[in-house]
């Protein structure tokens, strides 16, 4: 089960099996784990999570939410990234961030950040303001890693996670 979630994150990061497995495990072993055929040792699992830039807590929160979440919005973002449709991603971001500014709904902010992150993946342009980043960090502590620059969020952290009312105000 966890292998399937890891595979989704790896694919979203556009990492090949070989890139993810390098110096950790073999590509065939990683493939077997991702496809639920085999298990993987904890030490290798932790190294793989580090490779895709996600903490174990974030990964397990992600897997829990994935089982209960309608991912159509995030699937659309992923498809637009694959299609390299910068204009549509930016339009979605503008619509979501405008809605957030009107409603102050943190779930909408999460969607705006996911769209901004997808746009950043293609363009390397940050369209979030410092105020929006501050609001995001206040509503979703632990998703922004201080080791990242202000214009780089981890796609695996934001684009797949949008509705965490139980984690707001706590450290993941």
PDB file of C-alpha atoms in Angstrom:
ATOM      1  CA  UNK A   1       0.000   0.000   0.000  1.00  0.00           C
ATOM      2  CA  UNK A   2       2.694   2.535   0.952  1.00  0.00           C
ATOM      3  CA  UNK A   3       4.667   1.642  -2.145  1.00  0.00           C
ATOM      4  CA  UNK A   4       1.792   2.781  -4.339  1.00  0.00           C
ATOM      5  CA  UNK A   5       1.710   6.159  -2.616  1.00  0.00           C
ATOM      6  CA  UNK A   6       5.463   6.475  -2.939  1.00  0.00           C
ATOM      7  CA  UNK A   7       5.166   5.706  -6.655  1.00  0.00           C
ATOM      8  CA  UNK A   8       2.644   8.539  -7.078  1.00  0.00           C
ATOM      9  CA  UNK A   9       5.012  10.959  -5.344  1.00  0.00           C
ATOM     10  CA  UNK A  10       7.994   9.731  -7.375  1.00  0.00           C
ATOM     11  CA  UNK A  11       6.067  10.100 -10.631  1.00  0.00           C
ATOM     12  CA  UNK A  12       4.863  13.556  -9.660  1.00  0.00           C
ATOM     13  CA  UNK A  13       8.496  14.520  -9.102  1.00  0.00           C
ATOM     14  CA  UNK A  14       9.229  13.070 -12.551  1.00  0.00           C
ATOM     15  CA  UNK A  15      11.782  10.685 -11.042  1.00  0.00           C
ATOM     16  CA  UNK A  16      12.597   7.429 -12.750  1.00  0.00           C
ATOM     17  CA  UNK A  17      12.845   4.204 -10.795  1.00  0.00           C
ATOM     18  CA  UNK A  18      16.602   4.339 -11.285  1.00  0.00           C
ATOM     19  CA  UNK A  19      16.888   7.899  -9.977  1.00  0.00           C
ATOM     20  CA  UNK A  20      14.833   7.117  -6.893  1.00  0.00           C
ATOM     21  CA  UNK A  21      16.580   3.820  -6.192  1.00  0.00           C
ATOM     22  CA  UNK A  22      20.162   4.977  -6.840  1.00  0.00           C
ATOM     23  CA  UNK A  23      22.465   4.011  -3.955  1.00  0.00           C
ATOM     24  CA  UNK A  24      19.447   2.939  -1.849  1.00  0.00           C
ATOM     25  CA  UNK A  25      18.035  -0.213  -3.435  1.00  0.00           C
ATOM     26  CA  UNK A  26      17.766  -1.801  -6.849  1.00  0.00           C
ATOM     27  CA  UNK A  27      15.253  -0.565  -9.414  1.00  0.00           C
ATOM     28  CA  UNK A  28      13.549  -3.983  -9.578  1.00  0.00           C
ATOM     29  CA  UNK A  29      13.236  -4.082  -5.762  1.00  0.00           C
ATOM     30  CA  UNK A  30      11.738  -0.587  -5.733  1.00  0.00           C
ATOM     31  CA  UNK A  31       9.319  -1.550  -8.510  1.00  0.00           C
ATOM     32  CA  UNK A  32       8.207  -4.646  -6.603  1.00  0.00           C
ATOM     33  CA  UNK A  33       7.548  -2.526  -3.490  1.00  0.00           C
ATOM     34  CA  UNK A  34       5.681   0.165  -5.437  1.00  0.00           C
ATOM     35  CA  UNK A  35       3.491  -2.496  -7.020  1.00  0.00           C
ATOM     36  CA  UNK A  36       2.725  -4.268  -3.742  1.00  0.00           C
ATOM     37  CA  UNK A  37       4.640  -7.435  -4.621  1.00  0.00           C
ATOM     38  CA  UNK A  38       7.356  -7.133  -1.984  1.00  0.00           C
ATOM     39  CA  UNK A  39       8.221  -5.194   1.150  1.00  0.00           C
ATOM     40  CA  UNK A  40      11.147  -2.870   1.824  1.00  0.00           C
ATOM     41  CA  UNK A  41      13.369  -2.410   4.859  1.00  0.00           C
ATOM     42  CA  UNK A  42      12.721   0.603   7.092  1.00  0.00           C
ATOM     43  CA  UNK A  43      16.170   2.118   6.496  1.00  0.00           C
ATOM     44  CA  UNK A  44      15.620   2.023   2.730  1.00  0.00           C
ATOM     45  CA  UNK A  45      12.076   3.354   3.103  1.00  0.00           C
ATOM     46  CA  UNK A  46      13.362   6.375   5.064  1.00  0.00           C
ATOM     47  CA  UNK A  47      16.107   6.998   2.507  1.00  0.00           C
ATOM     48  CA  UNK A  48      13.547   6.868  -0.321  1.00  0.00           C
ATOM     49  CA  UNK A  49      11.326   9.398   1.441  1.00  0.00           C
ATOM     50  CA  UNK A  50      14.315  11.675   1.824  1.00  0.00           C
ATOM     51  CA  UNK A  51      15.052  11.241  -1.879  1.00  0.00           C
ATOM     52  CA  UNK A  52      11.604  12.641  -2.790  1.00  0.00           C
ATOM     53  CA  UNK A  53      11.936  15.372  -0.143  1.00  0.00           C
ATOM     54  CA  UNK A  54       9.204  14.338   2.292  1.00  0.00           C
ATOM     55  CA  UNK A  55       9.363  13.462   5.975  1.00  0.00           C
ATOM     56  CA  UNK A  56       7.852  10.236   7.327  1.00  0.00           C
ATOM     57  CA  UNK A  57       5.157  12.212   9.174  1.00  0.00           C
ATOM     58  CA  UNK A  58       4.203  14.057   6.021  1.00  0.00           C
ATOM     59  CA  UNK A  59       4.160  10.807   4.062  1.00  0.00           C
ATOM     60  CA  UNK A  60       1.859   9.061   6.531  1.00  0.00           C
ATOM     61  CA  UNK A  61      -0.419  12.106   6.717  1.00  0.00           C
ATOM     62  CA  UNK A  62      -0.490  12.085   2.923  1.00  0.00           C
ATOM     63  CA  UNK A  63      -1.391   8.393   2.751  1.00  0.00           C
ATOM     64  CA  UNK A  64      -4.177   8.830   5.299  1.00  0.00           C
ATOM     65  CA  UNK A  65      -5.678  11.744   3.409  1.00  0.00           C
ATOM     66  CA  UNK A  66      -5.326  10.046   0.030  1.00  0.00           C
ATOM     67  CA  UNK A  67      -7.660   7.303   1.171  1.00  0.00           C
ATOM     68  CA  UNK A  68     -10.400   9.852   1.942  1.00  0.00           C
ATOM     69  CA  UNK A  69      -9.820  12.592  -0.627  1.00  0.00           C
ATOM     70  CA  UNK A  70     -11.365  13.437  -3.958  1.00  0.00           C
ATOM     71  CA  UNK A  71      -8.239  14.178  -5.956  1.00  0.00           C
ATOM     72  CA  UNK A  72      -9.829  15.514  -9.128  1.00  0.00           C
ATOM     73  CA  UNK A  73      -8.409  19.026  -8.565  1.00  0.00           C
ATOM     74  CA  UNK A  74      -4.912  17.703  -7.946  1.00  0.00           C
ATOM     75  CA  UNK A  75      -5.175  15.240 -10.807  1.00  0.00           C
ATOM     76  CA  UNK A  76      -6.040  18.193 -13.053  1.00  0.00           C
ATOM     77  CA  UNK A  77      -2.960  20.090 -11.844  1.00  0.00           C
ATOM     78  CA  UNK A  78      -0.764  17.072 -12.466  1.00  0.00           C
ATOM     79  CA  UNK A  79      -2.195  16.670 -15.971  1.00  0.00           C
ATOM     80  CA  UNK A  80      -1.594  20.349 -16.747  1.00  0.00           C
ATOM     81  CA  UNK A  81       2.024  20.006 -15.597  1.00  0.00           C
ATOM     82  CA  UNK A  82       2.435  16.979 -17.848  1.00  0.00           C
ATOM     83  CA  UNK A  83       0.909  18.970 -20.718  1.00  0.00           C
ATOM     84  CA  UNK A  84       3.150  21.941 -19.819  1.00  0.00           C
ATOM     85  CA  UNK A  85       0.084  24.227 -19.815  1.00  0.00           C
ATOM     86  CA  UNK A  86       1.520  27.204 -17.936  1.00  0.00           C
ATOM     87  CA  UNK A  87      -1.310  29.547 -18.856  1.00  0.00           C
ATOM     88  CA  UNK A  88      -4.060  27.303 -17.487  1.00  0.00           C
ATOM     89  CA  UNK A  89      -2.087  26.650 -14.279  1.00  0.00           C
ATOM     90  CA  UNK A  90      -1.624  30.377 -13.756  1.00  0.00           C
ATOM     91  CA  UNK A  91      -5.344  31.033 -14.370  1.00  0.00           C
ATOM     92  CA  UNK A  92      -6.249  28.375 -11.809  1.00  0.00           C
ATOM     93  CA  UNK A  93      -3.815  29.916  -9.333  1.00  0.00           C
ATOM     94  CA  UNK A  94      -5.288  33.396  -9.837  1.00  0.00           C
ATOM     95  CA  UNK A  95      -8.832  32.103  -9.362  1.00  0.00           C
ATOM     96  CA  UNK A  96      -7.906  30.211  -6.170  1.00  0.00           C
ATOM     97  CA  UNK A  97      -5.803  32.965  -4.595  1.00  0.00           C
ATOM     98  CA  UNK A  98      -8.493  35.549  -5.341  1.00  0.00           C
ATOM     99  CA  UNK A  99     -11.077  33.295  -3.716  1.00  0.00           C
ATOM    100  CA  UNK A 100      -8.804  32.839  -0.692  1.00  0.00           C
ATOM    101  CA  UNK A 101      -8.335  36.594  -0.325  1.00  0.00           C
ATOM    102  CA  UNK A 102     -12.115  37.000  -0.285  1.00  0.00           C
ATOM    103  CA  UNK A 103     -12.971  34.081   2.018  1.00  0.00           C
ATOM    104  CA  UNK A 104      -9.768  33.467   4.050  1.00  0.00           C
ATOM    105  CA  UNK A 105     -10.621  29.745   3.734  1.00  0.00           C
ATOM    106  CA  UNK A 106      -7.376  27.800   4.372  1.00  0.00           C
ATOM    107  CA  UNK A 107      -8.519  24.925   2.148  1.00  0.00           C
ATOM    108  CA  UNK A 108      -8.738  27.329  -0.783  1.00  0.00           C
ATOM    109  CA  UNK A 109      -5.289  28.658   0.106  1.00  0.00           C
ATOM    110  CA  UNK A 110      -3.993  25.079   0.008  1.00  0.00           C
ATOM    111  CA  UNK A 111      -5.402  24.708  -3.487  1.00  0.00           C
ATOM    112  CA  UNK A 112      -3.890  28.039  -4.548  1.00  0.00           C
ATOM    113  CA  UNK A 113      -0.490  26.976  -3.233  1.00  0.00           C
ATOM    114  CA  UNK A 114      -0.793  23.643  -5.057  1.00  0.00           C
ATOM    115  CA  UNK A 115      -1.521  25.514  -8.298  1.00  0.00           C
ATOM    116  CA  UNK A 116       1.344  27.943  -7.642  1.00  0.00           C
ATOM    117  CA  UNK A 117       3.662  25.035  -6.971  1.00  0.00           C
ATOM    118  CA  UNK A 118       2.621  23.321 -10.198  1.00  0.00           C
ATOM    119  CA  UNK A 119       3.198  26.573 -12.078  1.00  0.00           C
ATOM    120  CA  UNK A 120       6.605  26.903 -10.398  1.00  0.00           C
ATOM    121  CA  UNK A 121       7.485  23.367 -11.510  1.00  0.00           C
ATOM    122  CA  UNK A 122       7.185  24.501 -15.134  1.00  0.00           C
ATOM    123  CA  UNK A 123       8.384  28.087 -14.968  1.00  0.00           C
ATOM    124  CA  UNK A 124      10.551  28.418 -11.837  1.00  0.00           C
ATOM    125  CA  UNK A 125       8.517  31.579 -11.165  1.00  0.00           C
ATOM    126  CA  UNK A 126       7.008  32.065  -7.709  1.00  0.00           C
ATOM    127  CA  UNK A 127       3.601  33.692  -7.944  1.00  0.00           C
ATOM    128  CA  UNK A 128       2.888  33.648  -4.196  1.00  0.00           C
ATOM    129  CA  UNK A 129       3.334  36.781  -2.134  1.00  0.00           C
ATOM    130  CA  UNK A 130       5.164  36.744   1.191  1.00  0.00           C
ATOM    131  CA  UNK A 131       1.798  37.391   2.883  1.00  0.00           C
ATOM    132  CA  UNK A 132       0.288  34.336   1.180  1.00  0.00           C
ATOM    133  CA  UNK A 133       3.269  32.224   2.246  1.00  0.00           C
ATOM    134  CA  UNK A 134       2.867  33.481   5.799  1.00  0.00           C
ATOM    135  CA  UNK A 135      -0.836  32.581   5.766  1.00  0.00           C
ATOM    136  CA  UNK A 136      -0.028  29.151   4.395  1.00  0.00           C
ATOM    137  CA  UNK A 137       2.583  28.504   7.092  1.00  0.00           C
ATOM    138  CA  UNK A 138       0.158  29.643   9.793  1.00  0.00           C
ATOM    139  CA  UNK A 139      -2.568  27.287   8.548  1.00  0.00           C
ATOM    140  CA  UNK A 140      -0.345  24.344   7.609  1.00  0.00           C
ATOM    141  CA  UNK A 141       2.679  24.328   9.927  1.00  0.00           C
ATOM    142  CA  UNK A 142       5.335  21.826   8.991  1.00  0.00           C
ATOM    143  CA  UNK A 143       4.655  21.745   5.255  1.00  0.00           C
ATOM    144  CA  UNK A 144       7.159  24.466   4.480  1.00  0.00           C
ATOM    145  CA  UNK A 145      10.681  23.315   5.182  1.00  0.00           C
ATOM    146  CA  UNK A 146      13.014  26.115   6.246  1.00  0.00           C
ATOM    147  CA  UNK A 147      15.731  24.456   4.154  1.00  0.00           C
ATOM    148  CA  UNK A 148      13.780  25.494   1.062  1.00  0.00           C
ATOM    149  CA  UNK A 149      13.898  28.975  -0.302  1.00  0.00           C
ATOM    150  CA  UNK A 150      10.736  31.056  -0.192  1.00  0.00           C
ATOM    151  CA  UNK A 151      10.131  30.433  -3.883  1.00  0.00           C
ATOM    152  CA  UNK A 152      10.378  26.643  -3.713  1.00  0.00           C
ATOM    153  CA  UNK A 153       7.802  24.468  -2.048  1.00  0.00           C
ATOM    154  CA  UNK A 154       7.961  20.722  -2.262  1.00  0.00           C
ATOM    155  CA  UNK A 155       5.404  19.531  -4.756  1.00  0.00           C
ATOM    156  CA  UNK A 156       4.930  16.327  -2.905  1.00  0.00           C
ATOM    157  CA  UNK A 157       4.054  18.243   0.235  1.00  0.00           C
ATOM    158  CA  UNK A 158       1.529  20.653  -1.146  1.00  0.00           C
ATOM    159  CA  UNK A 159       0.006  19.393  -4.342  1.00  0.00           C
ATOM    160  CA  UNK A 160      -1.238  16.171  -2.831  1.00  0.00           C
ATOM    161  CA  UNK A 161      -2.397  17.547   0.500  1.00  0.00           C
ATOM    162  CA  UNK A 162      -5.241  19.961   0.776  1.00  0.00           C
ATOM    163  CA  UNK A 163      -7.663  19.130   3.547  1.00  0.00           C
ATOM    164  CA  UNK A 164      -5.974  18.638   6.908  1.00  0.00           C
ATOM    165  CA  UNK A 165      -8.229  20.250   9.518  1.00  0.00           C
ATOM    166  CA  UNK A 166      -6.871  17.862  12.130  1.00  0.00           C
ATOM    167  CA  UNK A 167      -3.266  19.003  11.544  1.00  0.00           C
ATOM    168  CA  UNK A 168      -3.763  22.767  11.494  1.00  0.00           C
ATOM    169  CA  UNK A 169      -1.955  24.388  14.375  1.00  0.00           C
ATOM    170  CA  UNK A 170       0.185  21.318  15.077  1.00  0.00           C
ATOM    171  CA  UNK A 171       3.563  20.230  13.816  1.00  0.00           C
ATOM    172  CA  UNK A 172       3.552  17.367  11.339  1.00  0.00           C
TER     173      UNK A 172
END
